[in-house]
Coordinates of N, CA, C and O in Angstrom, one line a residue:
M18 N 168.7 129.1 -45.9 CA 169.5 130.2 -46.1 C 170.1 131.1 -44.9 O 171.3 131.8 -45.2
A19 N 170.3 130.7 -43.4 CA 171.6 131.2 -43.1 C 172.8 130.7 -43.4 O 173.6 130.9 -43.1
R20 N 173.0 129.8 -44.4 CA 173.8 129.0 -44.4 C 175.2 130.4 -45.7 O 175.7 130.9 -45.6
W21 N 174.1 131.0 -46.4 CA 174.3 131.9 -47.3 C 174.4 133.2 -46.7 O 175.5 134.1 -47.3
E22 N 174.2 133.7 -45.6 CA 174.6 134.4 -44.7 C 176.0 134.4 -44.4 O 176.4 135.4 -44.1
Q23 N 176.0 133.2 -43.8 CA 177.6 133.3 -43.2 C 178.7 132.9 -44.4 O 179.5 133.8 -44.2
Y24 N 178.4 132.5 -45.4 CA 179.2 133.0 -46.8 C 179.2 134.2 -46.9 O 180.5 134.8 -47.3
G25 N 177.9 134.9 -46.8 CA 178.4 136.5 -46.8 C 179.8 137.3 -46.1 O 180.5 138.0 -46.4
V26 N 179.0 136.7 -44.8 CA 179.5 137.4 -43.5 C 181.4 137.0 -44.0 O 182.3 137.8 -44.1
L27 N 181.5 135.7 -44.8 CA 182.6 135.1 -44.5 C 183.3 136.0 -45.7 O 184.8 136.7 -45.3
C28 N 182.4 136.0 -46.8 CA 183.4 137.1 -48.1 C 183.6 138.8 -47.2 O 184.8 138.8 -47.9
S29 N 182.5 139.3 -46.6 CA 183.1 140.2 -46.7 C 183.8 140.4 -45.6 O 185.1 141.3 -45.9
A30 N 184.3 139.4 -45.3 CA 185.9 139.4 -43.9 C 186.8 139.4 -45.0 O 187.6 140.3 -44.0
N31 N 186.6 138.6 -45.6 CA 187.6 138.3 -46.4 C 188.4 138.9 -47.0 O 189.8 139.5 -47.4
E32 N 187.6 140.1 -47.7 CA 187.6 141.0 -48.7 C 188.4 142.1 -48.1 O 189.0 142.5 -48.3
R33 N 187.8 141.9 -46.7 CA 188.6 143.5 -45.6 C 189.7 143.2 -45.4 O 190.7 144.0 -45.5
R34 N 189.4 141.9 -45.2 CA 191.7 141.7 -44.6 C 192.2 141.5 -46.2 O 193.4 142.2 -46.1
A35 N 191.8 141.7 -46.8 CA 192.2 141.9 -48.6 C 192.9 143.0 -48.8 O 193.7 143.7 -48.7
D36 N 191.9 144.0 -48.6 CA 192.3 145.9 -48.6 C 193.1 146.1 -48.0 O 193.6 146.4 -48.1
E37 N 193.5 145.0 -46.8 CA 193.8 145.7 -46.0 C 195.6 145.3 -45.6 O 196.6 146.0 -45.8
A38 N 195.3 144.1 -45.7 CA 196.6 143.8 -47.1 C 197.5 144.5 -48.1 O 198.4 144.5 -48.2
S39 N 196.4 144.8 -48.9 CA 196.4 145.8 -49.8 C 197.5 146.8 -50.3 O 198.5 147.0 -50.2
R40 N 196.2 147.7 -48.9 CA 196.9 149.0 -48.1 C 198.5 148.7 -47.2 O 199.0 150.1 -47.9
D41 N 198.5 148.4 -46.6 CA 199.7 147.6 -46.3 C 200.9 147.4 -46.8 O 202.3 148.2 -46.6
V42 N 200.8 146.6 -48.1 CA 201.8 146.7 -48.5 C 202.2 147.3 -49.8 O 203.4 147.6 -50.0
E43 N 200.9 148.3 -49.9 CA 201.4 149.4 -51.0 C 201.9 150.6 -49.8 O 203.2 151.7 -50.5
A44 N 201.3 150.5 -49.2 CA 202.8 151.7 -47.8 C 203.9 151.1 -47.8 O 205.0 152.2 -48.0
W45 N 204.5 149.8 -47.8 CA 205.4 149.7 -47.7 C 206.5 149.5 -48.4 O 207.8 150.3 -48.6
L46 N 206.3 149.2 -49.6 CA 206.6 149.5 -51.5 C 207.1 151.2 -51.5 O 207.8 151.7 -51.6
K47 N 206.3 152.6 -51.0 CA 206.4 153.6 -50.5 C 206.9 153.9 -50.1 O 208.1 154.9 -50.4
S48 N 207.2 153.0 -48.6 CA 208.4 153.9 -47.6 C 210.1 153.0 -48.1 O 210.4 154.0 -47.7
Q49 N 209.4 151.8 -48.9 CA 211.1 151.3 -49.5 C 211.6 151.9 -50.9 O 212.8 152.3 -50.6
Y50 N 211.2 153.0 -51.9 CA 210.9 153.4 -52.7 C 211.6 154.8 -52.5 O 212.4 155.2 -52.5
M51 N 210.9 155.5 -51.2 CA 211.2 156.7 -50.2 C 212.0 156.7 -50.2 O 213.0 157.3 -49.9
R52 N 212.8 155.5 -49.2 CA 214.5 155.3 -48.1 C 215.7 155.5 -49.0 O 216.2 156.3 -48.6
G53 N 215.5 155.1 -50.5 CA 217.0 155.6 -51.0 C 216.7 157.3 -51.2 O 217.3 157.9 -52.5
R54 N 215.4 157.9 -51.0 CA 215.0 159.3 -51.6 C 215.3 159.9 -50.9 O 214.9 161.6 -50.5
V55 N 215.8 160.1 -49.2 CA 216.2 160.9 -48.5 C 217.1 162.0 -48.3 O 218.4 161.5 -48.9
G56 N 216.5 163.2 -48.5 CA 217.4 164.4 -49.0 C 216.7 165.1 -50.3 O 217.4 166.2 -50.2
E57 N 216.0 164.6 -51.1 CA 215.1 164.7 -52.2 C 214.1 165.9 -52.2 O 214.0 165.5 -50.9
Q58 N 214.1 167.0 -52.9 CA 213.0 168.0 -52.5 C 211.6 167.2 -53.3 O 212.3 167.9 -54.4
Y59 N 211.1 168.3 -53.1 CA 210.0 167.9 -54.0 C 208.7 168.4 -53.6 O 208.4 169.4 -52.8
L60 N 207.7 169.0 -55.2 CA 207.0 169.7 -55.1 C 205.5 168.4 -54.3 O 205.4 167.8 -55.1
G61 N 204.3 169.4 -53.7 CA 203.5 168.3 -53.0 C 202.1 169.4 -53.0 O 202.6 170.9 -53.0
R62 N 201.2 168.9 -52.3 CA 199.9 169.1 -51.9 C 199.4 168.8 -50.1 O 199.7 168.3 -50.5
I63 N 199.2 169.7 -49.8 CA 199.0 169.8 -48.4 C 197.2 168.9 -48.5 O 196.4 169.2 -49.0
T64 N 197.2 167.3 -48.0 CA 196.2 166.8 -48.3 C 195.4 166.9 -47.2 O 195.0 165.6 -46.5
G65 N 195.4 166.5 -46.2 CA 195.3 166.9 -44.6 C 196.1 167.4 -44.0 O 197.2 168.2 -43.7
V66 N 195.1 168.4 -42.7 CA 195.9 168.9 -41.6 C 195.0 168.1 -40.4 O 194.1 167.9 -39.6
A67 N 195.4 168.5 -39.1 CA 195.9 167.7 -37.9 C 196.6 169.0 -37.2 O 197.5 169.2 -37.3
P68 N 196.3 168.2 -35.8 CA 197.4 169.6 -34.7 C 198.4 169.4 -34.2 O 199.2 170.1 -34.2
F69 N 199.1 168.2 -35.2 CA 200.3 167.7 -35.1 C 201.3 168.0 -36.6 O 202.2 168.2 -36.2
G70 N 200.5 168.5 -37.1 CA 201.0 169.3 -38.6 C 200.4 168.7 -39.7 O 199.0 168.9 -39.8
V71 N 200.7 168.9 -40.8 CA 200.0 168.4 -42.3 C 200.4 167.2 -43.0 O 201.7 167.1 -43.2
F72 N 199.8 166.8 -43.7 CA 200.3 165.6 -44.4 C 200.1 166.2 -46.7 O 199.8 166.9 -46.2
V73 N 201.0 166.2 -47.0 CA 201.7 166.2 -48.0 C 201.5 164.8 -49.0 O 201.8 164.0 -48.1
T74 N 200.9 165.0 -50.3 CA 200.9 163.8 -50.9 C 202.1 165.5 -52.0 O 201.5 166.6 -52.8
L75 N 202.9 163.6 -52.9 CA 203.8 164.7 -53.2 C 203.4 164.2 -54.9 O 202.5 163.5 -55.7
D76 N 203.6 165.1 -55.5 CA 202.9 165.7 -57.2 C 203.3 164.9 -57.9 O 202.1 163.8 -58.3
E77 N 204.7 164.0 -58.4 CA 204.9 163.5 -59.0 C 204.8 161.9 -58.6 O 204.8 160.8 -59.7
L78 N 205.1 161.7 -57.1 CA 204.8 160.0 -56.7 C 203.6 159.3 -55.7 O 203.8 158.8 -56.2
F79 N 203.1 160.7 -56.0 CA 201.8 160.4 -55.0 C 201.9 159.3 -54.4 O 200.9 158.8 -53.6
V80 N 202.6 159.4 -53.2 CA 203.1 158.9 -52.2 C 203.1 160.5 -51.2 O 203.2 161.0 -51.2
E81 N 202.8 159.7 -49.5 CA 201.9 160.5 -48.8 C 203.0 161.0 -47.4 O 203.4 159.9 -47.1
G82 N 203.3 161.8 -46.8 CA 203.8 161.9 -45.4 C 203.3 163.0 -44.7 O 202.8 163.7 -45.3
L83 N 204.2 162.9 -43.7 CA 203.9 164.3 -42.7 C 205.1 165.2 -42.7 O 206.4 164.6 -42.2
V84 N 204.4 166.4 -42.3 CA 205.5 167.7 -42.0 C 204.9 167.9 -40.5 O 203.6 168.6 -40.2
H85 N 205.9 167.5 -40.0 CA 205.5 167.7 -37.8 C 204.6 169.2 -37.8 O 206.1 169.9 -38.6
V86 N 204.4 169.7 -36.9 CA 204.4 171.2 -36.5 C 205.4 171.7 -36.1 O 206.0 172.6 -36.2
S87 N 206.3 170.6 -35.6 CA 208.0 171.7 -35.5 C 208.4 171.5 -36.7 O 209.8 172.5 -36.2
E88 N 207.9 171.1 -37.8 CA 209.0 171.9 -39.2 C 208.2 172.5 -39.9 O 209.1 173.1 -40.7
L89 N 207.6 172.8 -39.7 CA 206.9 174.0 -39.5 C 207.7 175.7 -39.4 O 207.1 176.6 -40.2
G90 N 208.5 175.9 -38.5 CA 209.1 176.7 -38.3 C 208.7 177.2 -37.0 O 207.8 176.7 -36.0
N91 N 209.2 178.1 -36.4 CA 209.7 178.7 -35.1 C 208.2 179.9 -34.4 O 208.4 180.6 -34.2
D92 N 206.9 178.9 -34.3 CA 206.4 179.6 -34.3 C 204.8 178.8 -33.3 O 205.6 177.4 -33.1
Y93 N 203.8 179.4 -32.7 CA 203.1 178.3 -31.7 C 201.7 178.3 -33.1 O 201.4 179.3 -33.3
F94 N 201.9 176.9 -33.8 CA 200.5 177.3 -34.4 C 199.0 176.8 -34.2 O 198.8 175.9 -33.0
Q95 N 197.7 177.1 -34.4 CA 196.4 177.2 -33.7 C 196.1 176.0 -35.1 O 195.9 176.4 -35.9
F96 N 195.3 175.0 -34.5 CA 194.7 174.5 -36.0 C 193.3 174.7 -35.7 O 192.6 174.8 -34.4
N97 N 193.1 174.8 -36.9 CA 191.3 175.4 -36.8 C 190.3 174.2 -38.0 O 190.7 173.6 -38.8
E98 N 190.0 172.9 -37.2 CA 189.3 171.8 -37.3 C 188.6 172.7 -38.4 O 188.4 171.8 -39.8
A99 N 187.7 173.2 -38.4 CA 186.3 173.7 -39.5 C 186.7 174.4 -40.9 O 186.7 173.9 -41.7
A100 N 188.2 175.2 -40.3 CA 188.9 175.8 -42.1 C 190.0 174.5 -42.2 O 190.6 175.2 -43.7
H101 N 190.1 173.6 -41.9 CA 191.1 172.7 -42.2 C 192.4 173.7 -42.6 O 193.1 173.7 -43.3
E102 N 192.9 174.6 -41.1 CA 193.8 174.9 -41.7 C 195.2 175.0 -40.0 O 193.8 174.3 -39.1
L103 N 196.2 175.6 -40.1 CA 197.6 175.1 -39.0 C 197.8 176.6 -38.8 O 198.3 177.6 -40.6
R104 N 197.3 178.0 -38.6 CA 198.2 179.4 -38.4 C 198.7 179.6 -37.6 O 198.5 179.3 -36.2
G105 N 200.0 180.6 -37.9 CA 201.4 180.6 -37.1 C 200.0 182.2 -36.1 O 199.7 182.9 -36.8
E106 N 200.8 181.6 -35.1 CA 200.2 182.7 -34.0 C 200.9 184.3 -34.1 O 200.5 185.3 -33.9
R107 N 201.9 184.0 -34.0 CA 203.4 185.2 -34.4 C 203.0 185.1 -35.8 O 203.0 186.9 -35.4
T108 N 203.0 184.6 -37.1 CA 203.9 184.9 -37.7 C 202.5 184.8 -38.7 O 202.2 186.3 -39.7
G109 N 200.9 184.8 -38.6 CA 200.1 184.6 -39.2 C 200.2 183.5 -40.5 O 199.4 183.1 -41.3
R110 N 201.3 182.8 -40.9 CA 201.3 181.9 -41.9 C 200.8 180.8 -41.5 O 200.7 180.0 -40.3
R111 N 199.6 180.2 -42.5 CA 198.9 179.5 -43.3 C 199.3 177.9 -43.7 O 200.0 177.9 -44.4
F112 N 198.7 177.7 -43.3 CA 198.6 175.4 -44.1 C 197.4 175.6 -44.5 O 196.6 174.5 -43.2
R113 N 196.8 175.9 -45.2 CA 195.8 175.0 -45.4 C 195.3 173.7 -46.5 O 196.6 173.8 -47.6
L114 N 194.3 172.8 -46.3 CA 194.1 172.2 -47.1 C 194.7 172.2 -49.0 O 193.4 173.7 -48.9
T115 N 194.9 171.2 -49.7 CA 195.6 171.5 -51.3 C 196.2 173.0 -50.8 O 196.6 173.1 -52.3
D116 N 197.0 173.0 -50.2 CA 197.6 174.3 -50.1 C 199.1 174.3 -50.9 O 199.2 172.4 -50.7
P117 N 199.5 173.9 -52.0 CA 201.6 173.6 -52.8 C 202.1 173.6 -51.4 O 201.8 174.8 -51.0
I118 N 203.2 173.1 -51.8 CA 204.3 173.3 -50.8 C 205.2 173.1 -51.2 O 205.0 171.2 -51.8
D119 N 206.6 173.4 -50.8 CA 207.6 172.4 -51.3 C 208.0 172.0 -50.0 O 208.6 172.1 -48.6
V120 N 208.8 170.3 -49.9 CA 209.2 169.1 -49.3 C 210.4 168.9 -49.0 O 211.2 168.6 -50.3
Q121 N 211.3 168.4 -48.6 CA 212.6 167.6 -48.0 C 211.7 166.3 -47.5 O 211.7 166.2 -46.3
V122 N 212.3 165.2 -48.2 CA 212.3 163.7 -47.7 C 213.5 163.4 -46.5 O 214.1 164.2 -46.9
S123 N 213.1 163.8 -45.1 CA 214.1 164.0 -44.3 C 214.3 162.3 -43.4 O 215.3 162.5 -42.9
R124 N 213.2 161.3 -43.1 CA 213.2 160.1 -42.5 C 211.8 159.8 -43.0 O 211.3 159.6 -43.0
V125 N 212.3 158.0 -43.1 CA 211.5 157.2 -43.7 C 211.4 155.4 -42.7 O 212.8 155.1 -41.9
D126 N 210.6 155.3 -41.8 CA 210.5 154.5 -41.1 C 209.5 153.1 -41.6 O 209.0 153.7 -42.1
L127 N 210.3 152.9 -42.8 CA 210.2 151.3 -43.1 C 209.5 150.4 -42.3 O 208.5 149.7 -42.8
E128 N 209.6 150.1 -40.8 CA 209.2 149.6 -39.8 C 207.6 149.7 -39.7 O 206.5 149.2 -39.9
A129 N 207.3 151.3 -39.4 CA 206.1 151.8 -38.9 C 205.4 152.3 -40.6 O 204.3 152.5 -40.4
R130 N 205.9 152.2 -41.8 CA 205.7 152.9 -43.4 C 205.2 154.0 -43.2 O 204.2 154.5 -43.4
R131 N 205.9 154.8 -42.5 CA 206.0 156.1 -42.0 C 207.3 156.9 -42.9 O 208.1 156.6 -42.9
I132 N 206.5 157.9 -43.2 CA 207.4 159.3 -44.2 C 207.0 160.5 -43.9 O 206.2 161.1 -43.7
E133 N 208.2 161.1 -43.3 CA 208.4 162.6 -42.8 C 209.4 163.3 -44.0 O 210.3 163.4 -44.3
F134 N 208.8 164.3 -44.1 CA 209.6 165.7 -45.0 C 209.5 166.8 -43.1 O 208.8 166.8 -41.9
R135 N 210.4 167.7 -44.2 CA 210.4 168.7 -43.5 C 210.3 169.8 -44.4 O 210.5 169.6 -46.1
L136 N 209.8 170.8 -44.3 CA 209.6 171.9 -44.7 C 211.2 172.5 -46.2 O 211.9 173.1 -45.3
V137 N 211.0 173.6 -46.7 CA 211.5 173.6 -47.1 C 211.4 175.3 -48.3 O 210.0 175.0 -48.6
S138 N 212.4 176.2 -48.0 CA 211.7 177.6 -49.0 C 211.4 177.6 -50.8 O 212.4 176.3 -51.2
R139 N 210.8 177.9 -51.2 CA 210.7 178.0 -52.9 C 212.4 178.2 -53.4 O 212.2 177.4 -54.4
R140 N 212.6 178.7 -52.6 CA 214.3 179.4 -53.3 C 215.3 178.4 -53.0 O 215.7 178.1 -53.7
E141 N 215.0 177.2 -51.6 CA 216.0 176.0 -51.9 C 215.4 175.3 -52.2 O 216.1 174.0 -52.9
A142 N 214.6 174.8 -52.6 CA 213.7 174.1 -53.7 C 214.4 174.2 -55.4 O 214.7 173.1 -55.8
V143 N 214.7 175.2 -55.8 CA 215.2 175.4 -56.8 C 216.7 175.6 -56.5 O 217.5 176.0 -57.4
G144 N 217.6 175.4 -55.5 CA 218.5 175.7 -55.2 C 219.8 176.9 -55.1 O 220.8 176.8 -55.3
L145 N 219.1 177.9 -54.7 CA 218.8 178.8 -54.6 C 219.6 178.8 -52.9 O 218.5 178.4 -52.3
P146 N 220.4 179.9 -52.2 CA 220.3 179.6 -50.5 C 219.1 180.7 -50.2 O 218.0 180.9 -51.1
P147 N 218.7 180.4 -48.5 CA 217.4 180.9 -48.4 C 217.6 182.5 -48.0 O 218.9 183.3 -47.9
E148 N 216.6 182.9 -48.5 CA 216.8 184.6 -48.1 C 217.1 184.5 -46.5 O 216.2 184.6 -45.7
P149 N 217.9 185.9 -46.7 CA 218.5 186.1 -44.6 C 217.0 186.6 -44.2 O 216.3 187.1 -44.7
Q150 N 217.0 186.8 -43.0 CA 216.1 186.9 -42.1 C 215.9 188.6 -41.9 O 216.7 188.5 -41.5
R151 N 215.3 189.1 -42.0 CA 215.7 190.1 -41.2 C 214.8 191.2 -40.8 O 213.7 190.5 -40.1
P152 N 215.4 191.4 -39.2 CA 215.0 191.2 -38.0 C 213.5 192.9 -38.5 O 213.4 193.7 -39.4
R153 N 212.0 192.2 -38.0 CA 211.4 193.5 -38.1 C 211.0 194.7 -37.4 O 212.1 194.8 -36.0
A154 N 211.1 195.8 -37.6 CA 211.1 197.1 -36.6 C 209.6 196.9 -35.9 O 208.9 197.0 -36.5
A155 N 210.1 197.2 -34.9 CA 208.7 197.4 -33.9 C 208.0 198.4 -34.5 O 208.1 199.7 -34.3
K156 N 206.4 198.8 -34.2 CA 205.3 199.6 -34.9 C 205.5 200.4 -33.4 O 205.2 199.6 -32.4
P157 N 204.6 201.7 -33.5 CA 205.3 201.9 -31.8 C 203.2 202.3 -31.9 O 202.4 202.1 -32.6
A158 N 203.1 201.8 -30.6 CA 201.5 202.1 -30.1 C 201.2 203.1 -30.3 O 202.0 204.4 -30.4
K159 N 200.6 202.7 -30.9 CA 198.9 204.1 -30.9 C 198.1 204.4 -29.8 O 197.5 203.5 -29.0
P160 N 198.1 205.7 -29.8 CA 197.3 205.8 -28.1 C 195.5 205.5 -28.2 O 194.7 205.7 -29.3
K161 N 195.3 204.4 -28.2 CA 193.8 203.8 -27.5 C 192.3 204.5 -27.2 O 193.0 205.6 -26.1
T162 N 191.6 205.6 -27.9 CA 190.2 205.9 -26.8 C 189.6 205.3 -26.5 O 189.8 204.2 -26.9
E163 N 189.1 205.3 -25.2 CA 187.5 204.4 -25.0 C 186.9 203.9 -25.5 O 186.8 203.0 -25.4
Q164 N 186.4 204.5 -26.6 CA 185.1 204.5 -27.2 C 185.9 203.4 -28.9 O 185.3 201.9 -28.8
V165 N 187.1 203.0 -28.6 CA 188.0 202.3 -29.4 C 187.5 200.7 -28.9 O 187.7 199.6 -29.6
E166 N 188.5 201.0 -27.7 CA 188.5 199.9 -26.7 C 187.1 198.9 -26.8 O 187.4 197.3 -26.7
K167 N 186.3 200.0 -26.5 CA 185.3 199.0 -26.5 C 184.3 198.1 -27.9 O 183.7 196.9 -27.5
A168 N 184.9 198.7 -28.6 CA 184.2 198.5 -29.2 C 185.5 197.2 -30.2 O 184.7 196.2 -30.5
Q169 N 186.4 197.3 -29.6 CA 186.9 196.1 -29.8 C 186.9 195.0 -28.9 O 187.2 193.7 -29.2
A170 N 186.5 195.3 -27.9 CA 186.4 194.4 -27.1 C 185.3 193.5 -27.5 O 184.6 192.3 -27.4
A171 N 184.0 194.1 -27.8 CA 182.7 193.5 -28.5 C 183.1 192.7 -29.8 O 182.3 191.4 -29.8
R172 N 184.0 193.1 -30.4 CA 184.2 192.7 -32.0 C 185.1 191.5 -31.3 O 184.3 190.2 -32.0
R173 N 185.4 190.7 -30.3 CA 186.3 190.1 -29.2 C 185.2 188.8 -29.0 O 185.1 188.0 -29.4
E174 N 184.4 189.3 -28.8 CA 183.2 188.4 -27.7 C 182.4 188.4 -28.9 O 182.1 187.3 -28.7
A175 N 182.3 188.6 -29.8 CA 181.1 188.6 -31.1 C 181.4 186.9 -31.6 O 181.3 185.9 -31.5
R176 N 183.3 187.5 -31.7 CA 184.4 186.4 -33.0 C 184.1 184.6 -32.1 O 184.1 184.0 -32.4
K177 N 184.6 185.0 -30.7 CA 184.3 184.0 -29.9 C 183.4 183.1 -29.7 O 183.2 182.0 -29.7
R178 N 181.5 184.1 -29.8 CA 180.6 183.4 -29.8 C 180.6 182.5 -31.1 O 180.2 181.5 -30.9
T179 N 181.2 182.8 -32.6 CA 180.6 182.2 -33.6 C 181.6 181.8 -33.9 O 182.0 180.8 -35.3
R180 N 183.3 181.3 -33.4 CA 184.3 181.0 -33.8 C 183.5 179.4 -33.6 O 183.7 179.0 -33.0
A181 N 184.6 178.2 -34.6 CA 184.1 177.4 -34.5 C 185.7 176.9 -33.2 O 186.6 177.4 -33.2
P182 N 185.4 175.3 -32.7 CA 186.2 174.9 -31.7 C 187.6 175.2 -32.1 O 187.8 174.4 -33.4
Q183 N 188.3 175.1 -31.6 CA 189.4 175.1 -32.1 C 190.7 174.4 -30.6 O 190.7 174.1 -29.3
T184 N 191.7 173.7 -31.4 CA 192.9 173.2 -30.0 C 194.3 173.8 -31.0 O 193.8 174.6 -31.8
T185 N 195.2 174.0 -30.1 CA 196.3 174.3 -30.4 C 197.5 173.5 -30.4 O 197.3 172.1 -29.7
S186 N 198.3 173.6 -31.2 CA 199.7 172.5 -31.6 C 200.4 173.0 -31.3 O 200.9 174.3 -31.3
R187 N 202.2 173.0 -30.4 CA 203.1 173.4 -30.1 C 204.3 172.2 -30.7 O 203.8 171.2 -29.9
G188 N 205.5 172.3 -31.0 CA 206.4 171.8 -31.6 C 207.7 172.0 -30.9 O 207.9 172.7 -30.6
R189 N 207.7 170.9 -30.0 CA 209.1 170.6 -29.4 C 209.3 171.6 -28.7 O 210.7 172.1 -28.9
G190 N 208.3 172.0 -27.9 CA 209.2 172.9 -27.2 C 209.4 174.3 -28.1 O 209.5 175.7 -27.2
R191 N 209.1 174.2 -28.8 CA 209.8 175.7 -30.2 C 207.8 176.7 -29.6 O 207.0 176.5 -29.8
G192 N 208.8 178.6 -30.0 CA 207.8 179.0 -29.9 C 206.8 179.0 -28.3 O 205.7 179.4 -28.4
A193 N 207.4 178.5 -27.1 CA 206.5 178.9 -26.5 C 206.6 179.9 -26.1 O 207.3 181.3 -25.8
R194 N 205.1 180.1 -25.2 CA 205.0 181.5 -24.8 C 205.9 182.0 -23.4 O 206.0 181.4 -22.6
G195 N 206.4 183.5 -23.1 CA 206.9 183.3 -22.4 C 206.1 184.2 -20.6 O 205.5 184.9 -21.2

């Protein structure tokens, strides 16, 4: 009986090695294919969210790559693991699991079998120039009553107690607080 257990263990180990080799070859082939497509733009979906960026799978090619947090815009992004999202602290822009996203292939590392994307706007994806950034007018501050301030403080405390643990991500020095 011990001999059959040894055969089983050996077969399982060989199967795991074969699966790993198959995944490695598939990643290399995808990287090789995308190496010739640097600069091209594609529509994809966010299939993973991490403190350092979002993973995107291209709709047409089923190739996955990373959009690093530094490529998401000039903002400080909060990672919310429970909600599977990155949210810009200043802009409120959210990147959530399954969101559609337009990307451009920016770099392919064949040795590491890694594909990197950069975010492009919908206008850029269809060949139009990006919309010019308009400066926002500052809103005048409203005087707060003591009762309003107490209610807001109580809401903040309640949110802190019920909020899922969050970590933060910062892209290469952009969006640093001053």
